[in-house]
Amino acid sequence: MERAEETVNISDQTSHDGGMKVFRGNGISAGLALGPAFIMEKPALPIEHVPGDPAAETERLKEAVRMAEDQLQAVLRQARERFARRDAAVFEAQLLMLHDQLFAEEIAARIADGMNAAAAVQQAGYDLADRFFAMDNAYFREWAEDVLDVAYRLCCCLTGTEMTESEQPAGAAVIIARHLAPSDIAVLDPAGIKGIITEADNHAGHSAVLIRALGIPAVGGVKGIVKAAVNGEAVLVDGDAGTVILNPDGQARSRWQAAAEDRRRIREELAGLKHLPAVTLDGKRVDTAVNLSSLQELAGAAECGADGIGLFRTEFLGLDSRGFPDEEEQFEAYCRILKAMNGRRTVIRTMDAGADKPLPGMASAAEANPALGLRGLRFSLQEERLFRTQLKALLRASVYGKLAIMFPMVTTVGEFRRAKQILLEEKEKLQKAGIPVSDSVETGLMIEVPAAAVMADVLAAEADFFSIGTNDLVQYTLASDRLNTRVAGLYGALEPAVLRLIRITVDAARAKGCRCAVCGEMAADAEGMMLLIGLGADELSVSPHDLLRIRRQVRSVSAADMRKLAEQACSADSGEEVHELLSGYRNNSCII
Ligand code: PEP
Ligand code: MG
């Protein structure tokens, strides 16, 4: 699906002109930058391939693991202050990897064969990373660079090398490197970095996630750039087009200036929408809310002028080695969220653990099909003690704002009824104990499983609201794993089968006076959101970064036109046909 970004291409010229050189790579993080090049090289590790005494090397390794653990804990603390919880979790995973059994066995086997500890760690790291890179599953491929990062850290500890020894630029510069690991990004001062260029290319990797979170324009996969660049020479980075220009000439610089000016104008235009409602040209109001995963992101919700929080993912509160927080810690977190929203509607989703969001510290049996296994509300209903604790904390916090509690991955009406029953029991217990609880807490559920969409008429009669989770609804409707790139061609929210399920859901909700929001990625998609308006969604919930763009688009279309488009889309034969219909409409009507 296409996402409408304010893309400005500065790269329709590839010729060499004087000293100017143009390189093509892949955009990793959007935006434009111009600044002096700073080549960042990591120190080569003094690893000698000489044999070692297994007993002594095992002891040295143990000491190095302890040192690496302390270092990673410090990086994690720092990352939690700078990044959203979800992004900082990269280092929680690295801590787990440090003690991973498979990694430990690979190292131990090499030490037993007579290798010294540093050489054993380096080789085990390379081998394991190669295996991860070769996997079909994108989720595992993401871990390859983390294995290398952890192995590098261990080798630094074993050889007495400073991990952060690479020089930092003196002033604001464009960093050029062969590869930047998540640990390198975590210690960079974003104020001193205009752009990033790497020879390595891993758009889905965790380094890329952190670079995007910092909002630094970046291009990856630029082969030969480290050798070609000279420290201090001007370099232009176009993170949208995936282009890099070394030593740009006057013409390229003017194009860059015009493009940067365009972006500034669009940013200003969007900022002007912060206090305006999302209303279509013919007067239909569509609330625009935000999806958040951590307390650190609360400021972003206020900054973009969101109508509320449409989805707060609580499972990330538990993504550290300590497991899910206790009642008091949760109560404080929920109070903070509700107070920050200052009376605006706040949908907090109960823990959606399992499948693509496994919780460290929680015992889980190996499952052949985790996406079809114990996850979402199923997990909460089985781990009832944890569920009751979370509901109690939520209810206690409810007096501090406008709370709506949402259950994830509901499949049957019975599950929803049971969850509501438990919620009621916890409310009564609190009231009996004289603890105040708001009487206006809404109760709703996510529609992510086709079975729930089909039963939407029954569910709507018993729920205050629905929120359609298109990320999962698409995967379950089309039987296409959302993380598996081999079946990515089948995964698409514009498929008529998905659209018809959304239509069934929204129609059922409307008939019963149940509010219907959409909080999956489709709500942030320039084409998908047009259909959602046409199908009758009451709210679009997107990341804070996308909110004003979506609000602007709502304000530029007519709901009546969207209804006609949605009708045609539901009768189409394929997602491609729907895409053509929508892009044709956008081109003809010149909408943004
Ligand atoms: C969804 O499935 O669309 C959704 C918003 O939930 P998550 O992405 O957290 O699974
Ligand atoms: Mg989901």
Coordinates of C-alpha atoms and ligand atoms in Angstrom, one line a residue:
M1 CA 0.0 0.0 0.0
E2 CA 1.1 3.5 -0.6
R3 CA 1.7 5.9 2.1
A4 CA 1.5 9.6 1.1
E5 CA 4.7 11.3 2.3
E6 CA 5.7 14.7 1.3
T7 CA 8.4 13.2 -0.9
V8 CA 10.6 15.7 -2.6
N9 CA 13.1 14.2 -5.1
I10 CA 16.4 15.8 -5.4
S11 CA 18.0 13.1 -7.4
D12 CA 16.8 13.1 -10.9
Q13 CA 20.4 13.7 -12.0
T14 CA 23.0 11.0 -11.9
S15 CA 25.8 12.5 -13.9
H16 CA 29.2 13.4 -12.5
D17 CA 29.9 17.1 -12.7
G18 CA 33.3 18.2 -11.6
G19 CA 33.9 16.6 -8.3
M20 CA 30.2 15.8 -7.8
K21 CA 29.3 12.1 -7.3
V22 CA 25.9 10.6 -7.1
F23 CA 25.2 7.3 -5.2
R24 CA 22.0 5.4 -5.1
G25 CA 21.1 3.3 -2.0
N26 CA 17.8 2.7 -0.1
G27 CA 16.0 5.2 2.0
I28 CA 16.1 4.2 5.6
S29 CA 14.7 7.3 7.3
A30 CA 12.9 10.1 5.4
G31 CA 14.1 13.7 5.1
L32 CA 16.8 15.8 3.5
A33 CA 20.2 16.8 4.9
L34 CA 23.2 18.8 3.7
G35 CA 26.4 18.9 5.8
P36 CA 30.1 18.0 6.0
A37 CA 30.9 14.3 5.8
F38 CA 32.2 12.6 8.9
I39 CA 33.6 9.1 8.3
M40 CA 33.1 7.0 11.4
E41 CA 35.3 3.9 11.5
K42 CA 35.1 1.4 14.4
P43 CA 38.5 0.5 15.8
A44 CA 39.7 -2.9 14.6
L45 CA 39.6 -5.4 17.5
P46 CA 43.0 -6.9 18.5
I47 CA 41.8 -10.5 18.3
E48 CA 44.6 -13.0 17.8
H49 CA 43.8 -16.4 16.5
V50 CA 46.1 -18.1 19.0
P51 CA 45.0 -21.1 21.1
G52 CA 43.9 -20.7 24.7
D53 CA 43.5 -22.9 27.8
P54 CA 39.8 -23.9 27.9
A55 CA 39.4 -23.5 31.7
A56 CA 41.1 -20.1 31.8
E57 CA 39.3 -18.9 28.7
T58 CA 35.9 -19.9 30.1
E59 CA 36.7 -17.9 33.2
R60 CA 37.7 -14.9 31.1
L61 CA 34.4 -15.2 29.2
K62 CA 32.3 -15.3 32.4
E63 CA 34.0 -12.1 33.5
A64 CA 33.4 -10.5 30.1
V65 CA 29.7 -11.4 30.2
R66 CA 29.4 -9.7 33.6
M67 CA 31.1 -6.6 32.2
A68 CA 28.9 -6.6 29.1
E69 CA 25.8 -7.0 31.2
D70 CA 26.6 -3.9 33.2
Q71 CA 27.3 -1.9 30.1
L72 CA 24.1 -3.0 28.4
Q73 CA 22.1 -2.1 31.5
A74 CA 23.6 1.4 31.3
V75 CA 22.8 1.6 27.6
L76 CA 19.2 0.5 28.3
R77 CA 18.7 3.1 30.9
Q78 CA 20.0 5.8 28.6
A79 CA 17.9 4.4 25.7
R80 CA 14.7 4.5 27.8
E81 CA 15.2 8.2 28.4
R82 CA 15.8 8.9 24.7
F83 CA 13.5 6.5 22.9
A84 CA 10.0 5.2 23.1
R85 CA 9.8 2.0 25.2
R86 CA 9.1 -0.1 22.2
D87 CA 12.3 1.1 20.5
A88 CA 14.5 0.9 23.7
A89 CA 13.4 -2.7 24.0
V90 CA 16.1 -3.5 21.4
F91 CA 18.5 -3.4 24.3
E92 CA 16.3 -5.5 26.6
A93 CA 16.5 -8.2 23.8
Q94 CA 20.2 -7.8 23.6
L95 CA 20.5 -8.5 27.3
L96 CA 18.6 -11.7 26.8
M97 CA 20.8 -12.5 23.9
L98 CA 23.9 -12.1 26.1
H99 CA 22.6 -15.1 28.1
D100 CA 21.1 -17.0 25.2
Q101 CA 21.7 -20.7 25.5
L102 CA 22.4 -21.3 21.8
F103 CA 24.9 -18.4 21.6
A104 CA 26.6 -19.7 24.8
E105 CA 26.8 -23.2 23.5
E106 CA 28.3 -22.1 20.2
I107 CA 31.0 -20.1 22.1
A108 CA 31.7 -23.0 24.6
A109 CA 32.1 -25.5 21.8
R110 CA 34.9 -23.4 20.2
I111 CA 36.6 -22.7 23.5
A112 CA 36.6 -26.5 24.2
D113 CA 38.3 -26.9 20.8
G114 CA 41.1 -24.8 22.0
M115 CA 40.2 -21.3 20.7
N116 CA 40.8 -18.3 22.9
A117 CA 37.6 -16.6 24.2
A118 CA 37.6 -13.5 22.0
A119 CA 38.2 -15.5 18.8
A120 CA 35.4 -17.9 19.9
V121 CA 32.9 -15.2 20.5
Q122 CA 33.7 -13.4 17.2
Q123 CA 33.3 -16.6 15.2
A124 CA 30.2 -17.7 17.0
G125 CA 28.7 -14.3 16.5
Y126 CA 29.4 -14.3 12.7
D127 CA 28.0 -17.8 12.3
L128 CA 24.9 -17.2 14.3
A129 CA 24.3 -13.9 12.5
D130 CA 24.7 -15.6 9.1
R131 CA 22.1 -18.1 10.1
F132 CA 19.7 -15.4 11.2
F133 CA 20.3 -13.4 8.0
A134 CA 19.5 -16.5 5.9
M135 CA 16.1 -17.1 7.6
D136 CA 12.9 -16.6 5.8
N137 CA 11.3 -14.9 8.8
A138 CA 11.9 -11.1 8.8
Y139 CA 11.5 -11.2 12.6
F140 CA 14.6 -13.4 13.0
R141 CA 16.6 -11.5 10.3
E142 CA 16.2 -8.4 12.5
W143 CA 18.1 -10.1 15.2
A144 CA 21.2 -10.7 13.0
E145 CA 22.7 -7.3 13.6
D146 CA 21.9 -7.5 17.3
V147 CA 23.9 -10.8 17.6
L148 CA 26.8 -9.0 15.9
D149 CA 26.4 -6.1 18.2
V150 CA 26.4 -8.2 21.4
A151 CA 29.4 -10.3 20.1
Y152 CA 31.3 -7.1 19.3
R153 CA 30.6 -5.8 22.9
L154 CA 31.8 -9.1 24.4
C155 CA 35.0 -9.0 22.2
C156 CA 35.6 -5.4 23.4
C157 CA 35.3 -6.6 27.0
L158 CA 37.7 -9.5 26.3
T159 CA 40.3 -7.4 24.5
G160 CA 40.1 -4.3 26.8
T161 CA 38.8 -2.1 23.9
E162 CA 36.4 0.8 24.5
M163 CA 33.1 0.1 22.8
T164 CA 32.5 3.8 22.1
E165 CA 36.1 4.6 21.0
S166 CA 35.0 5.7 17.5
E167 CA 35.5 9.5 17.2
Q168 CA 32.4 11.7 17.3
P169 CA 32.1 14.7 14.9
A170 CA 33.1 18.1 16.3
G171 CA 30.1 19.9 14.8
A172 CA 26.8 18.9 13.0
A173 CA 27.7 16.5 10.3
V174 CA 26.6 13.7 8.0
I175 CA 27.9 10.4 9.5
I176 CA 29.2 7.9 6.9
A177 CA 29.9 4.4 8.1
R178 CA 30.2 0.8 6.8
H179 CA 27.6 -0.3 9.4
L180 CA 26.1 1.2 12.5
A181 CA 24.9 -1.1 15.3
P182 CA 22.0 -0.3 17.6
S183 CA 24.6 0.4 20.4
D184 CA 26.3 3.0 18.1
I185 CA 23.0 4.8 17.4
A186 CA 22.0 4.8 21.1
V187 CA 25.1 6.9 22.1
L188 CA 24.9 9.3 19.2
D189 CA 24.0 12.9 20.0
P190 CA 21.2 13.6 17.5
A191 CA 21.8 17.4 17.8
G192 CA 25.2 16.8 16.1
I193 CA 23.9 14.6 13.3
K194 CA 22.4 15.9 10.1
G195 CA 22.2 12.7 8.3
I196 CA 23.4 9.1 8.2
I197 CA 24.8 7.0 5.3
T198 CA 25.8 3.4 5.6
E199 CA 27.1 0.8 3.3
A200 CA 25.1 -1.9 5.1
D201 CA 21.5 -2.1 4.2
N202 CA 18.9 -3.4 6.7
H203 CA 15.7 -1.3 6.5
A204 CA 13.9 -3.5 8.9
G205 CA 16.8 -3.9 11.4
H206 CA 16.9 -2.4 14.8
S207 CA 19.5 0.3 13.9
A208 CA 17.1 1.6 11.3
V209 CA 14.2 1.6 13.8
L210 CA 16.3 3.8 16.2
I211 CA 17.5 6.1 13.4
R212 CA 13.8 6.7 12.3
A213 CA 12.8 7.3 16.0
L214 CA 15.5 10.0 16.1
G215 CA 14.1 11.5 12.9
I216 CA 17.5 11.6 11.2
P217 CA 17.4 11.4 7.4
A218 CA 19.3 8.3 6.4
V219 CA 20.2 6.1 3.4
G220 CA 21.6 2.6 3.6
G221 CA 23.1 0.2 1.1
V222 CA 25.4 2.9 -0.4
K223 CA 28.3 0.6 -1.6
G224 CA 31.7 2.2 -1.8
I225 CA 30.7 5.4 0.0
V226 CA 33.3 5.1 2.8
K227 CA 36.2 4.9 0.4
A228 CA 34.8 7.6 -1.9
A229 CA 34.0 10.2 0.8
V230 CA 36.5 12.6 2.2
N231 CA 36.1 14.0 5.8
G232 CA 34.7 17.5 5.7
E233 CA 33.5 17.6 2.1
A234 CA 29.8 18.5 1.5
V235 CA 27.3 15.7 1.3
L236 CA 23.6 15.7 0.5
V237 CA 21.3 13.0 1.8
D238 CA 17.8 12.3 0.4
G239 CA 16.3 9.8 2.7
D240 CA 13.1 9.6 0.7
A241 CA 14.7 8.9 -2.7
G242 CA 17.6 6.9 -1.2
T243 CA 20.2 9.1 -2.9
V244 CA 23.5 10.6 -1.7
I245 CA 25.5 13.3 -3.5
L246 CA 29.1 13.9 -2.6
N247 CA 30.4 17.4 -3.2
P248 CA 27.1 18.7 -4.8
D249 CA 27.4 21.4 -7.4
G250 CA 25.4 24.7 -7.4
Q251 CA 22.4 23.2 -9.3
A252 CA 22.1 20.2 -6.9
R253 CA 22.3 22.6 -3.9
S254 CA 19.6 24.9 -5.3
R255 CA 17.4 21.9 -5.9
W256 CA 18.1 20.8 -2.3
Q257 CA 17.2 24.3 -1.0
A258 CA 13.9 24.4 -3.0
A259 CA 13.0 20.9 -1.7
A260 CA 13.9 21.9 1.9
E261 CA 11.8 25.0 1.6
D262 CA 8.8 22.9 0.3
R263 CA 9.1 20.6 3.3
R264 CA 9.2 23.6 5.7
R265 CA 6.0 25.0 4.1
I266 CA 4.2 21.6 4.4
R267 CA 5.3 21.3 8.1
E268 CA 3.9 24.8 8.7
E269 CA 0.7 23.9 7.0
L270 CA 0.3 20.7 9.1
A271 CA 1.1 22.6 12.3
G272 CA -1.8 24.9 11.5
L273 CA -4.1 21.9 11.7
K274 CA -3.3 21.1 15.3
H275 CA -6.3 22.8 16.8
L276 CA -8.7 22.1 13.9
P277 CA -11.1 19.2 13.8
A278 CA -10.9 16.4 11.2
V279 CA -14.1 17.1 9.3
T280 CA -14.7 16.2 5.6
L281 CA -15.7 18.8 3.0
D282 CA -19.3 17.7 3.4
G283 CA -19.3 17.9 7.2
K284 CA -18.6 14.4 8.5
R285 CA -16.5 14.4 11.6
V286 CA -13.8 11.7 11.8
D287 CA -11.9 11.8 15.1
T288 CA -8.1 11.5 14.7
A289 CA -6.4 9.8 17.7
V290 CA -3.0 8.4 18.3
N291 CA -1.5 4.9 18.9
L292 CA 1.1 4.8 21.7
S293 CA 3.3 2.1 23.2
S294 CA 5.1 3.9 26.0
L295 CA 4.8 6.7 28.5
Q296 CA 7.7 8.5 26.7
E297 CA 5.4 9.0 23.7
L298 CA 2.7 10.9 25.7
A299 CA 4.3 14.3 24.9
G300 CA 4.0 13.5 21.2
A301 CA 0.3 12.9 21.6
A302 CA -0.2 16.4 23.0
E303 CA 2.1 18.0 20.5
C304 CA 0.2 16.8 17.5
G305 CA -3.2 17.9 18.9
A306 CA -4.7 14.4 18.9
D307 CA -8.4 14.0 19.8
G308 CA -7.5 11.2 22.1
I309 CA -5.5 8.0 22.4
G310 CA -7.1 5.4 20.2
L311 CA -4.8 2.6 21.3
F312 CA -2.3 2.4 24.2
R313 CA -0.4 -0.9 23.9
T314 CA 0.2 -1.9 27.5
E315 CA 2.2 -5.1 26.7
F316 CA 5.3 -2.9 26.1
L317 CA 5.2 -1.8 29.8
G318 CA 6.2 -5.4 30.5
L319 CA 8.9 -5.8 27.9
D320 CA 11.9 -6.0 30.2
S321 CA 13.5 -8.8 32.1
R322 CA 11.5 -8.2 35.2
G323 CA 8.3 -9.2 33.6
F324 CA 5.0 -7.4 33.7
P325 CA 4.8 -4.5 36.3
D326 CA 2.9 -5.0 39.5
E327 CA -0.4 -3.3 40.3
E328 CA 1.1 -0.2 41.9
E329 CA 3.5 0.4 39.0
Q330 CA 0.7 -0.1 36.5
F331 CA -1.7 2.2 38.5
E332 CA 0.9 4.9 38.3
A333 CA 1.5 4.4 34.6
Y334 CA -2.3 4.6 33.8
C335 CA -2.7 7.6 36.0
R336 CA 0.1 9.4 34.1
I337 CA -1.5 8.5 30.8
L338 CA -5.0 9.7 31.8
K339 CA -3.8 12.9 33.5
A340 CA -1.7 13.7 30.4
M341 CA -4.7 13.4 28.2
N342 CA -6.5 15.9 30.3
G343 CA -10.1 14.7 29.8
R344 CA -9.7 13.5 26.2
R345 CA -10.9 9.9 25.5
T346 CA -8.1 7.4 26.3
V347 CA -8.4 3.8 25.0
I348 CA -6.0 1.5 27.0
R349 CA -5.7 -2.0 25.6
T350 CA -5.2 -4.9 28.1
M351 CA -2.0 -6.9 27.6
D352 CA -1.7 -8.3 24.0
A353 CA 1.1 -10.7 24.8
G354 CA 2.2 -13.6 22.5
A355 CA 3.0 -14.2 18.8
D356 CA 4.8 -11.1 17.5
K357 CA 4.9 -9.6 21.0
P358 CA 6.4 -12.4 23.3
L359 CA 6.9 -11.2 26.9
P360 CA 10.3 -12.0 28.3
G361 CA 10.1 -13.4 31.8
M362 CA 6.8 -15.1 31.1
A363 CA 6.8 -18.8 30.6
S364 CA 5.4 -19.7 27.3
A365 CA 5.4 -23.2 25.7
A366 CA 6.9 -23.5 22.2
E367 CA 4.0 -23.3 19.8
A368 CA 4.0 -24.4 16.2
N369 CA 1.7 -21.5 15.2
P370 CA 2.2 -18.7 17.7
A371 CA -0.1 -16.3 15.7
L372 CA -2.9 -18.9 16.2
G373 CA -1.9 -19.7 19.7
L374 CA -2.1 -18.3 23.2
R375 CA -2.1 -14.6 22.6
G376 CA -4.1 -11.4 23.3
L377 CA -7.2 -11.9 25.4
R378 CA -6.8 -15.7 25.3
F379 CA -3.5 -15.3 27.3
S380 CA -5.2 -13.0 29.8
L381 CA -8.1 -15.3 30.4
Q382 CA -5.7 -18.2 31.1
E383 CA -3.4 -16.0 33.2
E384 CA -6.4 -14.6 35.1
R385 CA -4.4 -13.4 38.1
L386 CA -2.3 -11.1 35.9
F387 CA -5.5 -10.0 34.0
R388 CA -7.3 -9.1 37.3
T389 CA -4.3 -7.2 38.5
Q390 CA -4.3 -5.1 35.3
L391 CA -8.0 -4.5 35.4
K392 CA -7.8 -3.4 39.0
A393 CA -5.0 -0.9 38.3
L394 CA -7.0 0.4 35.3
L395 CA -10.2 0.8 37.3
R396 CA -8.4 2.6 40.2
A397 CA -6.9 5.0 37.6
S398 CA -10.2 5.6 35.9
V399 CA -11.2 8.5 38.1
Y400 CA -8.3 10.5 36.6
G401 CA -9.6 10.8 33.1
K402 CA -11.9 9.5 30.4
L403 CA -10.9 5.8 30.2
A404 CA -12.0 3.2 27.7
I405 CA -10.8 -0.4 28.3
M406 CA -10.2 -2.5 25.2
F407 CA -9.6 -6.3 24.9
P408 CA -7.3 -7.5 22.1
M409 CA -7.7 -10.6 19.8
V410 CA -11.2 -11.4 20.8
T411 CA -12.4 -14.4 18.8
T412 CA -15.7 -15.4 20.3
V413 CA -18.6 -13.6 22.0
G414 CA -18.0 -15.9 25.0
E415 CA -14.5 -14.5 25.5
F416 CA -15.7 -11.0 25.5
R417 CA -18.5 -11.8 28.0
R418 CA -16.0 -13.5 30.3
A419 CA -13.6 -10.5 30.1
K420 CA -16.5 -8.1 30.9
Q421 CA -17.6 -10.3 33.8
I422 CA -14.1 -10.3 35.3
L423 CA -14.0 -6.5 34.9
L424 CA -17.3 -6.2 36.7
E425 CA -16.2 -8.4 39.5
E426 CA -13.0 -6.3 40.0
K427 CA -15.1 -3.1 40.0
E428 CA -17.5 -4.5 42.6
K429 CA -14.6 -5.6 44.8
L430 CA -13.0 -2.1 44.6
Q431 CA -16.3 -0.4 45.4
K432 CA -16.9 -2.6 48.4
A433 CA -13.5 -1.7 49.6
G434 CA -14.5 2.0 49.3
I435 CA -12.0 2.7 46.4
P436 CA -13.5 5.2 43.9
V437 CA -14.0 4.0 40.4
S438 CA -15.5 6.0 37.5
D439 CA -18.9 5.0 36.4
S440 CA -18.3 6.0 32.8
V441 CA -15.5 3.6 31.8
E442 CA -16.2 2.4 28.3
T443 CA -15.7 -1.3 27.5
G444 CA -14.8 -2.4 24.0
L445 CA -12.8 -4.8 21.9
M446 CA -10.5 -5.0 18.9
I447 CA -11.9 -6.6 15.8
E448 CA -8.8 -8.5 14.5
V449 CA -10.1 -12.0 13.9
P450 CA -12.6 -12.7 11.0
A451 CA -14.8 -14.6 13.5
A452 CA -15.3 -11.5 15.5
A453 CA -16.1 -9.4 12.4
V454 CA -18.7 -12.0 11.3
M455 CA -20.3 -11.9 14.9
A456 CA -20.0 -8.1 15.0
D457 CA -23.8 -7.7 15.3
V458 CA -23.9 -9.7 18.6
L459 CA -20.7 -8.1 19.9
A460 CA -21.9 -4.6 19.1
A461 CA -25.0 -5.1 21.2
E462 CA -22.7 -5.7 24.2
A463 CA -19.8 -3.4 23.6
D464 CA -19.4 0.4 23.9
F465 CA -16.9 0.5 21.0
F466 CA -14.9 -1.5 18.5
S467 CA -11.5 -0.7 17.2
I468 CA -10.6 -2.6 14.0
G469 CA -7.0 -3.8 14.1
T470 CA -6.3 -4.2 10.4
N471 CA -2.7 -5.4 11.0
D472 CA -4.0 -8.6 12.4
L473 CA -7.4 -8.7 10.6
V474 CA -5.5 -8.7 7.2
Q475 CA -3.2 -11.5 8.4
Y476 CA -6.0 -13.7 9.6
T477 CA -8.4 -13.0 6.7
L478 CA -5.8 -13.6 4.0
A479 CA -3.9 -16.4 6.0
S480 CA -0.7 -14.4 5.4
D481 CA 1.8 -14.0 8.3
R482 CA 2.3 -10.2 8.8
L483 CA 6.1 -10.8 9.4
N484 CA 6.8 -13.2 6.6
T485 CA 8.1 -11.5 3.6
R486 CA 7.7 -14.6 1.4
V487 CA 3.9 -14.1 1.6
A488 CA 4.0 -10.3 1.7
G489 CA 2.4 -10.2 -1.7
L490 CA -0.8 -11.7 -0.2
Y491 CA -0.9 -9.3 2.7
G492 CA -2.9 -6.2 1.8
A493 CA -5.6 -4.2 3.5
L494 CA -7.1 -3.2 0.1
E495 CA -8.2 -6.8 -0.6
P496 CA -11.9 -6.9 -1.1
A497 CA -12.2 -9.8 1.4
V498 CA -10.8 -7.5 4.1
L499 CA -12.9 -4.5 3.0
R500 CA -16.1 -6.6 3.2
L501 CA -15.3 -7.7 6.8
I502 CA -14.7 -4.1 7.7
R503 CA -18.0 -3.2 6.1
I504 CA -19.8 -5.9 8.1
T505 CA -18.2 -4.6 11.3
V506 CA -18.9 -0.9 10.8
D507 CA -22.5 -1.6 9.6
A508 CA -23.2 -3.8 12.7
A509 CA -21.7 -1.2 15.0
R510 CA -23.7 1.6 13.5
A511 CA -26.9 -0.4 13.8
K512 CA -26.4 -0.9 17.5
G513 CA -25.0 2.6 18.3
C514 CA -21.6 1.2 19.0
R515 CA -18.6 3.5 18.2
C516 CA -16.3 2.0 15.5
A517 CA -12.6 3.1 15.2
V518 CA -9.7 1.8 13.2
C519 CA -6.3 1.6 14.8
G520 CA -4.3 -0.7 12.4
E521 CA -1.8 0.7 9.9
M522 CA -4.6 1.0 7.2
A523 CA -5.8 4.1 9.0
A524 CA -2.5 5.9 8.2
D525 CA -2.5 4.8 4.6
A526 CA -3.4 7.5 2.1
E527 CA -5.6 5.1 0.1
G528 CA -6.8 2.9 2.9
M529 CA -8.1 5.8 5.0
M530 CA -10.3 7.0 2.2
L531 CA -12.1 3.7 2.2
L532 CA -12.4 3.7 6.0
I533 CA -14.1 7.1 5.8
G534 CA -16.4 5.8 3.1
L535 CA -17.2 2.6 5.1
G536 CA -18.2 4.8 8.0
A537 CA -15.4 4.7 10.6
D538 CA -15.9 7.1 13.5
E539 CA -12.2 7.4 14.3
L540 CA -8.8 6.9 12.7
S541 CA -6.0 6.1 15.2
V542 CA -2.5 6.5 13.9
S543 CA 1.1 7.2 15.1
P544 CA 1.7 10.8 16.3
H545 CA 4.0 11.2 13.4
D546 CA 1.1 10.5 10.9
L547 CA -1.7 12.3 12.7
L548 CA -1.7 15.7 11.1
R549 CA -1.1 14.3 7.6
I550 CA -4.2 12.1 8.1
R551 CA -6.2 15.0 9.5
R552 CA -5.3 17.1 6.5
Q553 CA -6.4 14.4 4.2
V554 CA -9.8 13.9 6.0
R555 CA -10.4 17.7 5.6
S556 CA -9.7 17.4 1.8
V557 CA -12.2 14.8 0.8
S558 CA -16.0 14.4 0.7
A559 CA -17.6 11.6 2.7
A560 CA -20.2 11.1 0.0
D561 CA -17.4 10.5 -2.6
M562 CA -15.6 8.1 -0.2
R563 CA -18.8 6.2 0.2
K564 CA -19.1 5.7 -3.5
L565 CA -15.5 4.6 -3.7
A566 CA -15.9 2.2 -0.8
E567 CA -18.9 0.6 -2.5
Q568 CA -17.0 0.1 -5.7
A569 CA -14.0 -1.2 -3.8
C570 CA -16.1 -3.9 -2.0
S571 CA -17.4 -5.1 -5.4
A572 CA -13.9 -5.3 -6.9
D573 CA -12.2 -8.6 -7.7
S574 CA -8.8 -7.8 -6.3
G575 CA -6.6 -5.5 -4.2
E576 CA -4.9 -4.3 -7.4
E577 CA -8.2 -3.2 -8.8
V578 CA -9.0 -1.3 -5.6
H579 CA -5.6 0.4 -5.7
E580 CA -6.2 1.5 -9.3
L581 CA -9.6 2.8 -8.4
L582 CA -8.2 4.9 -5.6
S583 CA -5.1 6.2 -7.3
G584 CA -7.2 7.1 -10.3
Y585 CA -9.6 9.0 -8.1
R586 CA -6.7 10.8 -6.3
N587 CA -5.1 11.8 -9.6
N588 CA -8.3 13.1 -11.1
S589 CA -9.5 15.0 -8.2
C590 CA -6.0 16.2 -7.3
I591 CA -6.6 15.4 -3.6
I592 CA -3.6 15.2 -1.3
Ligands
PEP1 C1 -3.6 -4.4 14.8 O1 -3.6 -5.6 14.8 O2 -4.1 -3.8 13.8 C2 -3.2 -3.6 15.9 C3 -3.4 -2.3 15.9 O3 -2.6 -4.3 16.9 P1 -1.1 -4.7 17.0 O4 -0.4 -4.1 15.8 O5 -0.6 -4.2 18.3 O6 -1.2 -6.2 16.9
MG2 MG -3.2 -6.7 16.6

